[in-house]
């Protein structure tokens, strides 16, 4: 997870989005038409998996700026640059427990905040924790909603695959994006974090698709790309191999323009 992480829709029948909905999978049907050029070609992939922090969502304000602003009344002197460096340190150090985001993730986030700012005040931490649990602390990246609607309408199944704590479901619900996805696969719920193969295999199982028919998009070369590739899923690095959700949509729906 990079520093920027810290801190809806189709024409097919709607299924309940949740953990391990193995008995309520949406049956994939090859679309007969597509509004994009190359409309007679089937999609390059039957399913799209999407990382959240730093890919699907961005923070409404830069994270170090928020930490510095909230910290002013607690006597924190560190500026945004120093806080950013502190976060890099917190995330680069080995975490002694099996998961960073166990349940609500408070244990890890308290450590990260203290490491980044030098402040271990409980009230300061709680203000930040509650703030980043709100939908208005986040925003969808430009073009994501429209592109996901188009993919869903073309019969492509969608899933979130994210290393996140228990705040993610409420955040996605507040942003009115939850219902676009057929599955929300969240590390704190299943007990495995990317790049572990289990989190990707859970997504495939919930969608009822094969790895060879699936592509994953995320911003971390190890957690996202290497993790997905290890189970046979193609992966595109966000902002390096794909620059926008419109490009993701086109690469899936117009495969003749983007060789697989």
XYZ file of C-alpha atoms in Angstrom:
260
model
C 0.000 0.000 0.000
C 1.410 3.400 -0.902
C 1.235 6.548 1.160
C -1.792 7.939 -0.670
C -3.880 5.100 0.761
C -3.255 5.850 4.303
C -4.733 7.818 6.309
C -22.634 2.069 -9.248
C -25.338 0.054 -11.922
C -25.722 -2.684 -14.519
C -28.446 -4.378 -16.462
C -27.912 -7.831 -14.994
C -29.916 -9.052 -11.958
C -28.574 -7.738 -8.677
C -27.137 -10.191 -6.178
C -26.359 -9.614 -2.543
C -22.779 -8.388 -2.188
C -21.033 -10.083 0.703
C -18.405 -12.529 1.839
C -18.492 -15.956 0.249
C -21.837 -15.663 -1.584
C -21.148 -19.001 -3.232
C -24.808 -19.825 -3.686
C -25.827 -16.521 -5.243
C -23.413 -16.076 -8.105
C -24.507 -14.100 -11.105
C -24.284 -16.350 -14.154
C -22.028 -14.822 -16.761
C -23.583 -14.592 -20.218
C -21.532 -13.583 -23.238
C -22.865 -10.200 -24.395
C -24.319 -10.067 -27.889
C -23.454 -6.437 -28.503
C -21.335 -3.601 -27.263
C -21.534 0.106 -27.850
C -17.782 0.441 -28.319
C -15.854 -0.014 -31.574
C -15.268 -3.693 -32.262
C -18.732 -4.415 -30.879
C -18.899 -7.957 -32.278
C -15.888 -9.102 -30.268
C -16.427 -10.753 -26.877
C -14.753 -9.134 -23.855
C -11.129 -9.996 -23.302
C -11.987 -10.962 -19.706
C -15.077 -12.232 -17.934
C -14.183 -10.558 -14.628
C -12.385 -7.507 -13.271
C -10.889 -7.334 -9.777
C -10.119 -3.859 -8.421
C -7.908 -2.626 -5.596
C -9.400 0.205 -3.527
C -6.957 2.585 -1.830
C -4.835 4.369 -4.400
C -6.720 2.775 -7.314
C -10.518 2.981 -7.123
C -10.493 5.583 -4.346
C -8.367 8.593 -3.516
C -8.477 10.614 -0.313
C -10.366 13.891 -0.619
C -7.343 15.716 0.799
C -3.694 14.616 0.916
C -3.210 12.333 3.919
C -0.161 14.094 5.399
C -2.004 17.416 5.165
C -4.973 15.985 7.085
C -2.715 14.576 9.788
C -0.889 17.868 10.168
C -4.129 19.866 10.273
C -5.784 17.645 12.877
C -2.585 17.562 14.884
C -2.206 21.315 15.313
C -4.379 21.408 18.437
C -2.354 18.567 19.928
C 0.916 20.423 19.547
C 2.220 18.403 16.619
C 4.992 20.329 14.883
C 5.749 17.911 12.034
C 4.890 19.252 8.597
C 3.305 17.272 5.766
C 6.651 16.184 4.293
C 7.881 14.837 7.611
C 4.608 12.978 8.157
C 4.850 11.450 4.703
C 8.337 10.155 5.493
C 7.068 8.783 8.792
C 4.328 6.865 7.049
C 6.788 5.334 4.639
C 8.777 4.146 7.638
C 5.695 2.677 9.336
C 4.685 0.738 6.238
C 8.181 -0.445 5.378
C 8.796 -2.030 8.773
C 7.720 -5.650 9.304
C 4.450 -5.939 11.205
C 4.793 -8.543 13.975
C 1.255 -9.841 13.634
C -0.163 -11.929 10.796
C -2.419 -9.141 9.508
C -1.995 -5.378 9.515
C -5.731 -4.860 9.238
C -7.169 -7.167 11.878
C -10.843 -6.340 12.369
C -11.120 -2.580 12.678
C -7.370 -2.172 12.180
C -6.968 0.165 15.131
C -3.852 -1.529 16.477
C -1.889 -1.025 13.267
C -3.237 2.443 12.504
C -2.398 3.685 15.983
C 1.159 2.506 15.469
C 1.313 4.122 12.016
C -0.013 7.476 13.258
C 2.407 7.556 16.176
C 5.336 6.625 13.932
C 4.428 9.263 11.354
C 3.742 12.142 13.739
C 5.517 11.311 16.974
C 2.196 11.704 18.788
C 0.493 8.819 20.599
C -2.392 10.847 22.010
C -5.519 8.661 21.994
C -7.887 11.529 21.217
C -5.797 12.627 18.240
C -5.702 9.098 16.873
C -9.452 8.624 17.319
C -10.250 11.844 15.459
C -8.185 10.707 12.505
C -9.525 7.161 12.597
C -13.142 8.337 12.588
C -12.478 10.875 9.845
C -11.036 8.303 7.439
C -13.978 6.017 8.132
C -16.349 8.523 6.514
C -17.301 8.506 2.875
C -16.562 12.208 2.434
C -12.909 11.588 3.311
C -12.648 9.674 0.029
C -13.587 10.113 -3.607
C -13.878 7.860 -6.630
C -11.184 8.444 -9.218
C -12.362 10.292 -12.306
C -14.282 8.124 -14.741
C -14.480 5.054 -12.517
C -18.244 5.051 -12.034
C -19.067 5.393 -15.729
C -16.540 2.771 -16.805
C -17.743 0.271 -14.197
C -21.345 0.805 -15.311
C -20.359 0.066 -18.896
C -18.449 -3.063 -17.912
C -21.315 -4.328 -15.794
C -23.746 -3.641 -18.615
C -21.557 -5.680 -20.982
C -21.718 -8.693 -18.657
C -18.314 -8.376 -16.998
C -18.350 -9.407 -13.336
C -16.733 -7.070 -10.831
C -15.119 -7.505 -7.428
C -13.210 -5.382 -4.970
C -10.053 -7.083 -3.677
C -8.580 -4.914 -0.961
C -6.269 -4.922 2.027
C -8.467 -2.853 4.318
C -10.119 -2.875 7.714
C -13.780 -3.056 8.688
C -14.432 0.574 7.667
C -14.369 -0.258 3.966
C -17.946 -1.501 3.532
C -19.501 1.638 5.089
C -17.167 3.858 3.053
C -18.164 2.211 -0.227
C -21.826 2.356 0.765
C -21.626 6.080 1.518
C -20.025 6.628 -1.881
C -22.905 4.704 -3.528
C -20.511 2.333 -5.268
C -21.092 -0.964 -3.405
C -23.913 -2.212 -5.600
C -21.849 -2.245 -8.768
C -19.763 -5.099 -7.400
C -20.699 -8.762 -7.309
C -18.283 -9.329 -4.415
C -16.348 -7.328 -1.847
C -13.305 -9.334 -0.807
C -11.689 -7.540 2.133
C -8.586 -8.775 3.906
C -9.823 -8.068 7.426
C -12.871 -10.267 6.786
C -11.218 -13.290 5.223
C -7.988 -13.305 7.252
C -5.572 -12.969 4.318
C -3.894 -9.935 2.789
C -2.541 -9.410 -0.705
C -0.253 -10.766 -2.067
C -1.472 -14.017 -0.411
C -3.053 -16.320 -2.971
C -6.067 -16.948 -0.722
C -7.532 -13.479 -1.185
C -7.443 -13.768 -4.978
C -8.783 -17.329 -4.932
C -11.661 -16.158 -2.732
C -12.555 -13.544 -5.340
C -12.496 -16.119 -8.146
C -14.659 -18.458 -6.084
C -17.226 -15.791 -5.260
C -17.517 -14.743 -8.901
C -17.451 -18.290 -10.227
C -14.775 -17.536 -12.833
C -11.396 -18.948 -13.776
C -8.104 -17.135 -13.276
C -7.425 -17.133 -17.031
C -10.646 -15.164 -17.603
C -9.858 -12.516 -14.994
C -7.778 -9.351 -14.753
C -6.831 -7.436 -11.614
C -5.978 -3.732 -11.375
C -4.017 -2.248 -8.474
C -1.149 0.083 -7.683
C 1.253 -2.165 -5.759
C 3.775 -4.198 -7.802
C 4.019 -6.887 -5.121
C 0.609 -7.009 -3.440
C -1.375 -6.519 -6.635
C 0.648 -7.611 -9.665
C 2.784 -10.378 -8.203
C -0.046 -11.603 -6.001
C -2.499 -11.873 -8.885
C 0.031 -13.358 -11.296
C 0.937 -16.050 -8.756
C -2.527 -17.599 -9.156
C -2.688 -17.114 -12.924
C -4.608 -13.821 -13.001
C -3.428 -11.124 -15.389
C -2.737 -7.803 -13.678
C -2.307 -4.186 -14.745
C -0.510 -1.688 -12.548
C -2.577 1.430 -11.972
C -1.035 4.626 -13.402
C 1.786 2.623 -14.980
C 0.199 0.052 -17.276
C -3.276 1.594 -17.284
C -3.884 5.295 -16.756
C -7.663 5.530 -16.361
C -10.785 3.461 -15.843
C -11.822 4.347 -19.374
C -8.674 2.626 -20.601
C -9.434 -0.389 -18.402
C -12.914 -0.584 -19.913
C -11.605 -0.335 -23.456
C -8.925 -2.962 -22.914
C -11.586 -5.384 -21.704
C -14.395 -4.566 -24.127
C -12.312 -3.796 -27.236
C -9.641 -6.507 -27.088
C -8.722 -6.075 -30.761
C -7.276 -2.660 -29.884
C -5.292 -3.940 -26.909
C -3.767 -7.389 -27.426
C -4.120 -9.492 -24.282
